Amino acid sequence: MTEKNIIQKPRGTYDILPEEQKYWQFILKKFTACCENFNFSKIDTPLFEYSNLFSKAMGPTSDVVSKEMFYLSRKDEQGSEFALRPEGTAAVVRSFIENGMQNLPTPVKLYYFGPMFRYSRPQAGRFRQFYQIGFEIFGEDDPNCDVLTIIISANIFKDLKISKNLILEINSLGCQNCQKKFKKNLVSYLNQYKEYLCPDCLVRLPVNPLRILDCKEQRCGSLVKSAPQIIDNLCPDCKSHFQKVLEGLDEANLAYDLNPLLVRGLDYYNRTVFEFRDINDVSRQSSLGGGGRYDDLVETYGGPKTAAIGFAAGVERIIDKLKEYQISIPEVKKLDVFVIQIGEKAKKKVITLVKNLVDAGFSTNCVLGKDSLKAQLKTADKFKAAISLILGQREALDNTVILRNMIDGSQRTVKMINLEKILKKELKKIKKEGNE
Ligand code: HAM
């Protein structure tokens, strides 16, 4: 083991620095508003769970479980293993069952935001700790619920102003019976070309042949182009369900591309699966978001049979798009008032003044280690304060303060007793002029 420099973040992670926070707040605000308006409720689940929760949901042969799980070396008292969550759905389903949410009026609609962990090879848009926004809907198997799910997902991107160039890809994976039939057909086709498959797909062939359909290796990609398609293997119920989803999308005027190779990387899906991708992402490796139905998962975990569908998107990839399209993002912090003190008497009064201003609802700052007016004004400017209050010896005795509008440079003396009212008025004026 090599001794790593401690001043070094782990590969595939990053700090969200103060200047980046505005993107996070913007996304969270828009996403929350969208979910709340569609009457979803927020849910938070732990960052780690029993690892078998994930392997049971996503399948032991999925990349996420077989290669990318972050296992914890600390086990529970009975020796059961923990893992950091690689996604949100499995934990939300666990919580749905554990908290008896099947007894709530359906549909049960939940949304979440938070960090996820996958030990994948870091590259552009792919991290080992990344953030997802996501939502799940329980208790509706109607195809129109699939349409609604896709509409809400598309709405999130629209509200974030990044839907330009996004394409929606859709497929149906059918039910377990359709998949059984399809897997048989697919395996017998692929068996003829075994020697051309990549080493990973050779392993997948007997255990998880569906995953071969979205293998990113060129040699597998060319093989699967002529492979049997799942849509041709759907049972009448699944076929009609998918037909209705497509009709619903047409009705809603939502353009889509049918992608028979779209299987998504997680084994819990059935019937409708979908992904949003940038039209220019030729590598097809960095979808902005994706989701689908998982009507069997609640039952797999021992809960009652409950239809379910959901969606999640990657926050880092959304931020890349916000930057690429130069979407204007409101600054998180606006400094209303910067308090400047000159002389010992003023310095004594400054802390109380700052506290009173904060209590009155003004964002306020000051610097106590600098004494000159010039240096403090310069700092106020750097912090982009709208107003500076200058408290000198005389003002400290007179119970007054000099109010300086930092935008136009005008100054006047005001009585402390009237300060709150005057500040409100001045800030309103500055805001109005700023918007003109
Ligand atoms: P997923 O496709 O694995 O689906 O992830 C959803 C989104 O998370 C991806 O489209 C991508 O934007 C982002 N993402 C995934 N892995 C990484 C990574 N290593 N680095 C950066 N971003 C990443 C799910 O997780 C499902 N739980 C979605 C779902 C909800 N299905 C039903 N309900």
CSV table of C-alpha atoms and ligand atoms in Angstrom, one decimal:
chain,number,residue,atom,x,y,z
A,1,MET,CA,0.0,0.0,0.0
A,2,THR,CA,1.4,3.4,-0.9
A,3,GLU,CA,1.2,6.3,1.4
A,4,LYS,CA,-1.2,8.8,-0.3
A,5,ASN,CA,-0.9,12.5,0.1
A,6,ILE,CA,-3.6,13.4,2.6
A,7,ILE,CA,-4.2,16.7,0.8
A,8,GLN,CA,-5.8,14.9,-2.1
A,9,LYS,CA,-9.4,13.9,-2.7
A,10,PRO,CA,-10.1,10.3,-3.7
A,11,ARG,CA,-10.3,9.7,-7.4
A,12,GLY,CA,-13.8,10.2,-8.9
A,13,THR,CA,-14.8,12.6,-6.2
A,14,TYR,CA,-14.8,16.5,-6.1
A,15,ASP,CA,-15.5,19.4,-3.7
A,16,ILE,CA,-18.6,21.5,-4.4
A,17,LEU,CA,-16.8,24.9,-3.9
A,18,PRO,CA,-18.7,28.0,-2.8
A,19,GLU,CA,-18.8,29.4,-6.4
A,20,GLU,CA,-20.4,26.2,-7.7
A,21,GLN,CA,-23.2,26.0,-5.0
A,22,LYS,CA,-25.5,28.2,-7.0
A,23,TYR,CA,-25.9,25.4,-9.6
A,24,TRP,CA,-26.8,22.9,-6.9
A,25,GLN,CA,-29.3,25.2,-5.3
A,26,PHE,CA,-30.8,26.1,-8.7
A,27,ILE,CA,-31.3,22.4,-9.7
A,28,LEU,CA,-32.7,21.4,-6.3
A,29,LYS,CA,-35.1,24.4,-6.3
A,30,LYS,CA,-36.4,23.6,-9.8
A,31,PHE,CA,-36.6,19.9,-9.2
A,32,THR,CA,-38.3,20.3,-5.8
A,33,ALA,CA,-40.9,22.7,-7.3
A,34,CYS,CA,-41.6,20.3,-10.2
A,35,CYS,CA,-42.1,17.3,-7.9
A,36,GLU,CA,-44.1,19.2,-5.3
A,37,ASN,CA,-46.4,20.6,-8.1
A,38,PHE,CA,-47.0,17.0,-9.3
A,39,ASN,CA,-47.9,16.2,-5.6
A,40,PHE,CA,-44.8,14.1,-4.8
A,41,SER,CA,-43.6,13.9,-1.2
A,42,LYS,CA,-39.9,14.0,-0.2
A,43,ILE,CA,-38.1,10.9,1.1
A,44,ASP,CA,-34.5,10.5,2.4
A,45,THR,CA,-33.0,7.1,3.0
A,46,PRO,CA,-29.6,6.2,4.5
A,47,LEU,CA,-26.4,6.6,2.5
A,48,PHE,CA,-25.6,2.9,3.2
A,49,GLU,CA,-27.9,-0.2,3.4
A,50,TYR,CA,-27.4,-3.9,3.7
A,51,SER,CA,-25.5,-4.9,0.5
A,52,ASN,CA,-27.9,-7.7,-0.4
A,53,LEU,CA,-30.7,-5.1,-0.9
A,54,PHE,CA,-28.8,-3.9,-4.0
A,55,SER,CA,-27.7,-7.3,-5.3
A,56,LYS,CA,-31.3,-8.6,-5.1
A,57,ALA,CA,-32.7,-5.6,-6.9
A,58,MET,CA,-30.1,-5.0,-9.6
A,59,GLY,CA,-29.0,-8.5,-10.1
A,60,PRO,CA,-25.6,-10.0,-9.0
A,61,THR,CA,-24.4,-9.9,-12.6
A,62,SER,CA,-25.2,-6.2,-13.3
A,63,ASP,CA,-22.1,-4.0,-13.6
A,64,VAL,CA,-23.2,-2.0,-10.6
A,65,VAL,CA,-23.3,-5.0,-8.3
A,66,SER,CA,-20.5,-7.1,-9.7
A,67,LYS,CA,-18.0,-4.3,-10.3
A,68,GLU,CA,-19.0,-1.0,-8.8
A,69,MET,CA,-20.3,-1.5,-5.3
A,70,PHE,CA,-18.6,0.3,-2.4
A,71,TYR,CA,-18.7,-2.3,0.4
A,72,LEU,CA,-18.0,-1.2,3.9
A,73,SER,CA,-15.4,-3.1,5.9
A,74,ARG,CA,-17.5,-2.6,9.1
A,75,LYS,CA,-20.3,-5.3,9.3
A,76,ASP,CA,-23.3,-5.3,11.6
A,77,GLU,CA,-23.5,-7.3,14.8
A,78,GLN,CA,-24.7,-10.4,13.0
A,79,GLY,CA,-21.9,-10.1,10.4
A,80,SER,CA,-24.2,-8.8,7.6
A,81,GLU,CA,-22.4,-6.7,5.0
A,82,PHE,CA,-23.1,-3.0,4.3
A,83,ALA,CA,-22.6,-1.1,1.0
A,84,LEU,CA,-22.9,2.6,0.1
A,85,ARG,CA,-26.0,3.1,-2.1
A,86,PRO,CA,-25.2,3.0,-5.8
A,87,GLU,CA,-28.7,4.4,-6.7
A,88,GLY,CA,-32.0,5.4,-5.0
A,89,THR,CA,-34.7,3.1,-6.1
A,90,ALA,CA,-33.8,0.0,-4.1
A,91,ALA,CA,-33.7,1.9,-0.8
A,92,VAL,CA,-37.0,3.7,-1.6
A,93,VAL,CA,-38.6,0.4,-2.2
A,94,ARG,CA,-37.2,-1.0,1.0
A,95,SER,CA,-38.6,2.0,2.9
A,96,PHE,CA,-42.0,1.7,1.1
A,97,ILE,CA,-42.3,-1.9,2.4
A,98,GLU,CA,-40.8,-1.4,5.8
A,99,ASN,CA,-43.0,1.6,6.6
A,100,GLY,CA,-46.2,0.0,5.3
A,101,MET,CA,-46.7,2.6,2.6
A,102,GLN,CA,-48.7,0.1,0.6
A,103,ASN,CA,-51.6,1.1,3.0
A,104,LEU,CA,-51.4,4.8,1.8
A,105,PRO,CA,-53.8,6.0,-0.9
A,106,THR,CA,-52.3,5.2,-4.3
A,107,PRO,CA,-50.4,6.3,-6.2
A,108,VAL,CA,-47.7,6.8,-3.6
A,109,LYS,CA,-45.3,9.4,-5.1
A,110,LEU,CA,-41.9,10.0,-3.6
A,111,TYR,CA,-38.9,12.1,-4.7
A,112,TYR,CA,-35.3,12.3,-3.5
A,113,PHE,CA,-32.0,14.0,-3.9
A,114,GLY,CA,-28.6,12.9,-2.7
A,115,PRO,CA,-25.2,11.4,-3.3
A,116,MET,CA,-24.8,7.9,-4.8
A,117,PHE,CA,-21.6,5.8,-5.0
A,118,ARG,CA,-20.3,3.6,-7.8
A,119,TYR,CA,-16.8,2.3,-8.1
A,120,SER,CA,-16.6,2.9,-11.8
A,121,ARG,CA,-13.6,4.2,-13.9
A,122,PRO,CA,-13.7,7.9,-13.5
A,123,GLN,CA,-14.0,9.9,-16.7
A,124,ALA,CA,-15.9,12.9,-18.0
A,125,GLY,CA,-19.4,12.9,-16.4
A,126,ARG,CA,-18.6,9.7,-14.5
A,127,PHE,CA,-17.8,9.9,-10.8
A,128,ARG,CA,-17.4,7.5,-7.9
A,129,GLN,CA,-19.5,9.8,-5.8
A,130,PHE,CA,-22.2,11.5,-7.8
A,131,TYR,CA,-25.6,13.1,-7.1
A,132,GLN,CA,-29.0,12.1,-8.4
A,133,ILE,CA,-32.4,13.7,-8.4
A,134,GLY,CA,-35.1,11.0,-8.7
A,135,PHE,CA,-38.7,10.0,-8.1
A,136,GLU,CA,-40.7,6.9,-7.8
A,137,ILE,CA,-44.5,6.2,-8.3
A,138,PHE,CA,-46.0,3.1,-6.6
A,139,GLY,CA,-49.4,1.5,-7.3
A,140,GLU,CA,-50.2,2.4,-10.9
A,141,ASP,CA,-49.7,-0.1,-13.7
A,142,ASP,CA,-51.7,1.9,-16.3
A,143,PRO,CA,-49.6,2.8,-19.4
A,144,ASN,CA,-50.6,6.4,-18.9
A,145,CYS,CA,-48.6,6.4,-15.7
A,146,ASP,CA,-45.6,5.6,-17.8
A,147,VAL,CA,-46.5,8.6,-20.1
A,148,LEU,CA,-46.9,10.8,-17.0
A,149,THR,CA,-43.5,9.6,-15.6
A,150,ILE,CA,-41.8,10.5,-18.9
A,151,ILE,CA,-43.6,13.9,-19.1
A,152,ILE,CA,-42.5,14.8,-15.5
A,153,SER,CA,-38.9,13.7,-16.3
A,154,ALA,CA,-39.0,15.8,-19.5
A,155,ASN,CA,-40.5,18.7,-17.5
A,156,ILE,CA,-37.6,18.7,-15.1
A,157,PHE,CA,-35.1,19.2,-18.0
A,158,LYS,CA,-37.4,21.8,-19.5
A,159,ASP,CA,-37.6,23.7,-16.2
A,160,LEU,CA,-33.8,23.6,-16.0
A,161,LYS,CA,-33.7,25.0,-19.6
A,162,ILE,CA,-31.5,22.2,-20.9
A,163,SER,CA,-34.0,20.2,-23.0
A,164,LYS,CA,-32.5,21.6,-26.2
A,165,ASN,CA,-30.7,18.6,-28.0
A,166,LEU,CA,-32.1,16.1,-25.6
A,167,ILE,CA,-33.6,13.0,-27.1
A,168,LEU,CA,-35.8,10.5,-25.4
A,169,GLU,CA,-35.1,6.8,-26.2
A,170,ILE,CA,-37.6,4.2,-25.2
A,171,ASN,CA,-38.1,0.5,-25.3
A,172,SER,CA,-40.1,-2.2,-23.6
A,173,LEU,CA,-38.5,-5.1,-21.8
A,174,GLY,CA,-41.8,-7.0,-21.4
A,175,CYS,CA,-42.7,-9.1,-18.4
A,176,GLN,CA,-40.8,-12.1,-17.0
A,177,ASN,CA,-42.4,-14.4,-19.6
A,178,CYS,CA,-41.5,-12.2,-22.5
A,179,GLN,CA,-37.9,-11.9,-21.2
A,180,LYS,CA,-37.6,-15.7,-20.8
A,181,LYS,CA,-38.7,-16.2,-24.4
A,182,PHE,CA,-36.5,-13.4,-25.7
A,183,LYS,CA,-33.4,-14.5,-23.8
A,184,LYS,CA,-33.7,-17.9,-25.3
A,185,ASN,CA,-33.9,-16.5,-28.8
A,186,LEU,CA,-31.1,-14.0,-28.2
A,187,VAL,CA,-28.8,-16.6,-26.7
A,188,SER,CA,-29.3,-19.0,-29.6
A,189,TYR,CA,-28.5,-16.2,-32.1
A,190,LEU,CA,-25.4,-15.0,-30.2
A,191,ASN,CA,-24.2,-18.5,-29.7
A,192,GLN,CA,-23.4,-18.6,-33.4
A,193,TYR,CA,-21.1,-15.6,-33.0
A,194,LYS,CA,-19.5,-16.4,-29.7
A,195,GLU,CA,-16.0,-15.9,-30.9
A,196,TYR,CA,-16.7,-12.3,-31.8
A,197,LEU,CA,-18.0,-11.3,-28.4
A,198,CYS,CA,-15.9,-9.2,-26.0
A,199,PRO,CA,-14.7,-11.1,-22.8
A,200,ASP,CA,-17.3,-9.4,-20.6
A,201,CYS,CA,-20.1,-10.4,-22.9
A,202,LEU,CA,-18.9,-13.9,-23.1
A,203,VAL,CA,-19.4,-14.0,-19.3
A,204,ARG,CA,-22.8,-12.3,-19.7
A,205,LEU,CA,-24.1,-14.7,-22.4
A,206,PRO,CA,-25.2,-17.5,-20.1
A,207,VAL,CA,-26.2,-15.4,-17.1
A,208,ASN,CA,-27.4,-12.0,-18.4
A,209,PRO,CA,-27.6,-11.9,-22.2
A,210,LEU,CA,-29.8,-8.8,-22.2
A,211,ARG,CA,-26.8,-6.7,-21.1
A,212,ILE,CA,-25.0,-7.7,-24.3
A,213,LEU,CA,-27.5,-5.5,-26.2
A,214,ASP,CA,-26.1,-2.3,-24.7
A,215,CYS,CA,-22.4,-3.3,-24.6
A,216,LYS,CA,-20.3,-0.3,-25.6
A,217,GLU,CA,-17.6,-2.5,-27.4
A,218,GLN,CA,-17.8,-2.0,-31.1
A,219,ARG,CA,-17.6,-5.7,-32.0
A,220,CYS,CA,-20.6,-6.6,-29.8
A,221,GLY,CA,-22.4,-3.5,-31.1
A,222,SER,CA,-22.2,-4.7,-34.7
A,223,LEU,CA,-23.3,-8.2,-33.7
A,224,VAL,CA,-26.4,-7.1,-31.8
A,225,LYS,CA,-27.6,-4.9,-34.7
A,226,SER,CA,-29.0,-8.0,-36.4
A,227,ALA,CA,-30.0,-9.8,-33.2
A,228,PRO,CA,-33.7,-10.6,-32.4
A,229,GLN,CA,-35.5,-7.7,-30.9
A,230,ILE,CA,-37.4,-7.8,-27.6
A,231,ILE,CA,-40.4,-5.9,-29.1
A,232,ASP,CA,-41.0,-8.9,-31.4
A,233,ASN,CA,-41.0,-11.2,-28.4
A,234,LEU,CA,-43.6,-9.3,-26.3
A,235,CYS,CA,-46.7,-11.2,-25.1
A,236,PRO,CA,-50.1,-9.6,-26.1
A,237,ASP,CA,-50.5,-7.8,-22.8
A,238,CYS,CA,-47.1,-6.2,-22.8
A,239,LYS,CA,-47.4,-5.4,-26.5
A,240,SER,CA,-50.7,-3.6,-25.9
A,241,HIS,CA,-49.2,-1.8,-22.8
A,242,PHE,CA,-46.3,-0.5,-24.8
A,243,GLN,CA,-48.5,0.5,-27.7
A,244,LYS,CA,-50.6,2.6,-25.3
A,245,VAL,CA,-47.5,4.2,-23.9
A,246,LEU,CA,-46.3,5.3,-27.4
A,247,GLU,CA,-49.8,6.5,-28.2
A,248,GLY,CA,-49.8,8.6,-25.0
A,249,LEU,CA,-46.5,10.1,-25.9
A,250,ASP,CA,-47.8,11.0,-29.4
A,251,GLU,CA,-50.9,12.5,-27.7
A,252,ALA,CA,-48.6,14.6,-25.5
A,253,ASN,CA,-46.5,15.6,-28.5
A,254,LEU,CA,-43.4,14.2,-26.9
A,255,ALA,CA,-40.9,13.1,-29.6
A,256,TYR,CA,-39.1,9.8,-28.9
A,257,ASP,CA,-36.8,7.3,-30.6
A,258,LEU,CA,-37.6,3.6,-30.3
A,259,ASN,CA,-34.3,2.0,-29.3
A,260,PRO,CA,-34.6,-1.8,-29.3
A,261,LEU,CA,-31.2,-2.1,-27.8
A,262,LEU,CA,-32.1,0.0,-24.7
A,263,VAL,CA,-32.1,-2.4,-21.7
A,264,ARG,CA,-30.7,-0.2,-18.9
A,265,GLY,CA,-28.0,-1.6,-16.6
A,266,LEU,CA,-30.2,-2.7,-13.7
A,267,ASP,CA,-32.0,-6.0,-13.6
A,268,TYR,CA,-35.2,-4.9,-11.9
A,269,TYR,CA,-36.8,-3.3,-14.9
A,270,ASN,CA,-39.8,-4.7,-16.9
A,271,ARG,CA,-42.0,-3.3,-19.6
A,272,THR,CA,-41.2,0.4,-20.3
A,273,VAL,CA,-37.6,1.7,-20.0
A,274,PHE,CA,-36.4,5.1,-21.2
A,275,GLU,CA,-33.4,7.4,-21.2
A,276,PHE,CA,-32.7,11.0,-22.0
A,277,ARG,CA,-29.5,11.5,-24.0
A,278,ASP,CA,-27.8,14.5,-25.7
A,279,ILE,CA,-28.1,14.1,-29.4
A,280,ASN,CA,-24.3,14.8,-29.7
A,281,ASP,CA,-23.3,12.1,-27.3
A,282,VAL,CA,-22.2,9.6,-29.9
A,283,SER,CA,-20.5,7.4,-27.3
A,284,ARG,CA,-23.9,6.8,-25.7
A,285,GLN,CA,-22.1,6.5,-22.4
A,286,SER,CA,-23.5,9.5,-20.5
A,287,SER,CA,-27.3,9.6,-20.4
A,288,LEU,CA,-28.6,12.6,-18.5
A,289,GLY,CA,-31.3,10.5,-16.9
A,290,GLY,CA,-33.2,7.3,-17.2
A,291,GLY,CA,-35.9,5.2,-15.6
A,292,GLY,CA,-38.6,2.6,-16.2
A,293,ARG,CA,-41.0,0.2,-14.7
A,294,TYR,CA,-40.1,-2.3,-12.0
A,295,ASP,CA,-43.5,-4.0,-11.2
A,296,ASP,CA,-41.9,-7.1,-9.6
A,297,LEU,CA,-39.4,-5.4,-7.2
A,298,VAL,CA,-41.7,-4.8,-4.2
A,299,GLU,CA,-42.8,-8.5,-4.3
A,300,THR,CA,-39.2,-9.6,-4.8
A,301,TYR,CA,-38.4,-8.0,-1.4
A,302,GLY,CA,-41.3,-9.7,0.2
A,303,GLY,CA,-43.9,-6.9,-0.1
A,304,PRO,CA,-47.3,-7.1,-1.8
A,305,LYS,CA,-47.5,-7.1,-5.6
A,306,THR,CA,-47.2,-3.4,-6.4
A,307,ALA,CA,-46.7,-1.8,-9.8
A,308,ALA,CA,-44.0,0.8,-9.8
A,309,ILE,CA,-42.1,3.2,-12.1
A,310,GLY,CA,-39.5,5.9,-11.6
A,311,PHE,CA,-36.8,8.1,-13.0
A,312,ALA,CA,-33.4,9.5,-11.9
A,313,ALA,CA,-31.0,12.0,-13.4
A,314,GLY,CA,-27.3,12.8,-12.7
A,315,VAL,CA,-26.8,16.3,-11.2
A,316,GLU,CA,-23.2,16.6,-12.5
A,317,ARG,CA,-24.3,16.0,-16.0
A,318,ILE,CA,-27.1,18.5,-15.7
A,319,ILE,CA,-24.6,21.1,-14.4
A,320,ASP,CA,-22.4,20.4,-17.5
A,321,LYS,CA,-25.3,21.2,-19.7
A,322,LEU,CA,-26.2,24.4,-17.7
A,323,LYS,CA,-22.7,25.6,-18.3
A,324,GLU,CA,-22.5,24.5,-21.9
A,325,TYR,CA,-25.8,26.5,-22.6
A,326,GLN,CA,-24.6,29.4,-20.4
A,327,ILE,CA,-27.9,29.4,-18.6
A,328,SER,CA,-28.0,32.3,-16.2
A,329,ILE,CA,-28.1,31.0,-12.6
A,330,PRO,CA,-29.1,33.3,-9.8
A,331,GLU,CA,-26.3,34.0,-7.3
A,332,VAL,CA,-26.9,32.1,-4.1
A,333,LYS,CA,-25.7,34.8,-1.8
A,334,LYS,CA,-26.4,38.4,-2.1
A,335,LEU,CA,-24.8,40.6,0.5
A,336,ASP,CA,-27.2,43.3,1.6
A,337,VAL,CA,-25.1,45.3,4.1
A,338,PHE,CA,-21.4,45.6,4.9
A,339,VAL,CA,-20.7,47.4,8.2
A,340,ILE,CA,-17.6,49.5,8.4
A,341,GLN,CA,-16.2,50.7,11.7
A,342,ILE,CA,-13.7,53.4,12.3
A,343,GLY,CA,-12.3,53.9,15.8
A,344,GLU,CA,-12.5,52.0,19.1
A,345,LYS,CA,-16.0,53.2,20.0
A,346,ALA,CA,-17.4,52.2,16.7
A,347,LYS,CA,-15.7,48.8,16.8
A,348,LYS,CA,-17.4,48.0,20.1
A,349,LYS,CA,-20.9,48.8,18.6
A,350,VAL,CA,-20.3,46.9,15.4
A,351,ILE,CA,-21.1,43.3,16.5
A,352,THR,CA,-24.4,44.3,18.1
A,353,LEU,CA,-25.3,46.2,14.9
A,354,VAL,CA,-24.4,43.2,12.7
A,355,LYS,CA,-26.5,40.9,14.9
A,356,ASN,CA,-29.5,43.3,14.9
A,357,LEU,CA,-29.4,43.6,11.1
A,358,VAL,CA,-29.2,39.8,10.7
A,359,ASP,CA,-32.1,39.4,13.1
A,360,ALA,CA,-34.1,41.9,11.0
A,361,GLY,CA,-33.5,39.7,7.9
A,362,PHE,CA,-30.6,41.5,6.2
A,363,SER,CA,-27.6,39.5,5.1
A,364,THR,CA,-24.7,41.3,6.7
A,365,ASN,CA,-21.0,41.1,7.0
A,366,CYS,CA,-18.1,43.1,8.5
A,367,VAL,CA,-14.3,42.8,8.8
A,368,LEU,CA,-12.8,43.4,12.3
A,369,GLY,CA,-9.1,43.1,11.5
A,370,LYS,CA,-9.0,46.1,9.2
A,371,ASP,CA,-9.3,49.6,10.5
A,372,SER,CA,-9.0,52.0,7.6
A,373,LEU,CA,-12.1,53.2,5.7
A,374,LYS,CA,-10.4,52.6,2.3
A,375,ALA,CA,-9.5,49.0,3.1
A,376,GLN,CA,-12.9,48.2,4.4
A,377,LEU,CA,-14.7,49.8,1.5
A,378,LYS,CA,-12.5,47.7,-0.8
A,379,THR,CA,-13.6,44.6,1.0
A,380,ALA,CA,-17.3,45.6,0.8
A,381,ASP,CA,-16.8,46.0,-2.9
A,382,LYS,CA,-15.1,42.5,-3.2
A,383,PHE,CA,-18.1,41.0,-1.3
A,384,LYS,CA,-20.5,42.7,-3.7
A,385,ALA,CA,-22.3,44.4,-0.9
A,386,ALA,CA,-25.4,46.5,-2.0
A,387,ILE,CA,-25.0,48.9,0.9
A,388,SER,CA,-22.2,49.9,3.3
A,389,LEU,CA,-22.9,51.3,6.7
A,390,ILE,CA,-20.1,53.4,8.0
A,391,LEU,CA,-19.9,53.8,11.8
A,392,GLY,CA,-17.2,56.3,12.9
A,393,GLN,CA,-16.5,57.9,16.3
A,394,ARG,CA,-19.1,60.7,15.8
A,395,GLU,CA,-21.8,58.4,14.5
A,396,ALA,CA,-21.2,56.0,17.5
A,397,LEU,CA,-21.9,58.9,19.9
A,398,ASP,CA,-24.8,60.4,17.9
A,399,ASN,CA,-26.6,57.1,17.3
A,400,THR,CA,-26.4,57.6,13.6
A,401,VAL,CA,-24.7,55.8,10.7
A,402,ILE,CA,-23.6,56.8,7.2
A,403,LEU,CA,-25.4,54.8,4.6
A,404,ARG,CA,-23.5,54.4,1.3
A,405,ASN,CA,-25.2,53.0,-1.8
A,406,MET,CA,-22.5,50.9,-3.2
A,407,ILE,CA,-24.0,50.9,-6.7
A,408,ASP,CA,-24.2,54.6,-7.3
A,409,GLY,CA,-21.8,55.8,-4.5
A,410,SER,CA,-24.3,58.2,-2.9
A,411,GLN,CA,-24.0,58.7,0.9
A,412,ARG,CA,-26.2,60.1,3.6
A,413,THR,CA,-26.4,60.0,7.4
A,414,VAL,CA,-29.4,58.2,8.9
A,415,LYS,CA,-30.6,57.8,12.5
A,416,MET,CA,-30.2,54.3,13.9
A,417,ILE,CA,-33.8,54.3,15.0
A,418,ASN,CA,-34.9,54.6,11.3
A,419,LEU,CA,-32.2,52.3,9.9
A,420,GLU,CA,-34.3,49.2,9.3
A,421,LYS,CA,-37.0,51.1,7.4
A,422,ILE,CA,-34.5,53.1,5.3
A,423,LEU,CA,-32.4,50.0,4.5
A,424,LYS,CA,-35.4,48.1,3.2
A,425,LYS,CA,-36.4,51.0,1.0
A,426,GLU,CA,-32.8,51.5,-0.4
A,427,LEU,CA,-32.4,47.7,-1.1
A,428,LYS,CA,-35.7,47.7,-3.0
A,429,LYS,CA,-34.6,50.7,-5.0
A,430,ILE,CA,-31.2,49.0,-5.8
A,431,LYS,CA,-33.0,45.8,-6.8
A,432,LYS,CA,-35.5,47.6,-9.0
A,433,GLU,CA,-32.7,49.6,-10.8
A,434,GLY,CA,-30.7,46.3,-11.2
A,435,ASN,CA,-33.7,44.7,-13.0
A,436,GLU,CA,-34.2,47.7,-15.4
B,1,HAM,P1,-29.1,5.0,-13.8
B,1,HAM,O1,-29.3,5.1,-15.3
B,1,HAM,O2,-28.2,4.0,-13.3
B,1,HAM,O3,-30.6,4.7,-13.2
B,1,HAM,O4,-28.7,6.4,-13.2
B,1,HAM,C1,-29.5,7.5,-13.5
B,1,HAM,C2,-28.6,8.7,-13.9
B,1,HAM,O5,-27.6,8.9,-12.9
B,1,HAM,C3,-27.8,8.5,-15.2
B,1,HAM,O6,-28.6,8.8,-16.3
B,1,HAM,C4,-26.6,9.5,-15.0
B,1,HAM,O7,-27.0,10.8,-15.3
B,1,HAM,C5,-26.4,9.4,-13.5
B,1,HAM,N1,-25.2,8.6,-13.2
B,1,HAM,C6,-25.2,7.2,-13.1
B,1,HAM,N2,-24.0,6.8,-12.8
B,1,HAM,C7,-23.2,7.9,-12.7
B,1,HAM,C8,-21.8,8.1,-12.4
B,1,HAM,N3,-21.0,7.1,-12.1
B,1,HAM,N4,-21.3,9.4,-12.4
B,1,HAM,C9,-22.2,10.4,-12.7
B,1,HAM,N5,-23.5,10.3,-13.0
B,1,HAM,C10,-24.0,9.0,-13.0
B,1,HAM,C11,-30.8,4.6,-11.8
B,1,HAM,O8,-30.0,4.9,-11.0
B,1,HAM,C12,-32.2,4.2,-11.5
B,1,HAM,N6,-32.3,4.1,-10.1
B,1,HAM,C13,-33.2,5.2,-12.1
B,1,HAM,C14,-34.6,4.8,-11.8
B,1,HAM,C15,-35.4,5.4,-10.8
B,1,HAM,N7,-35.3,3.8,-12.3
B,1,HAM,C16,-36.5,3.7,-11.7
B,1,HAM,N8,-36.5,4.6,-10.8
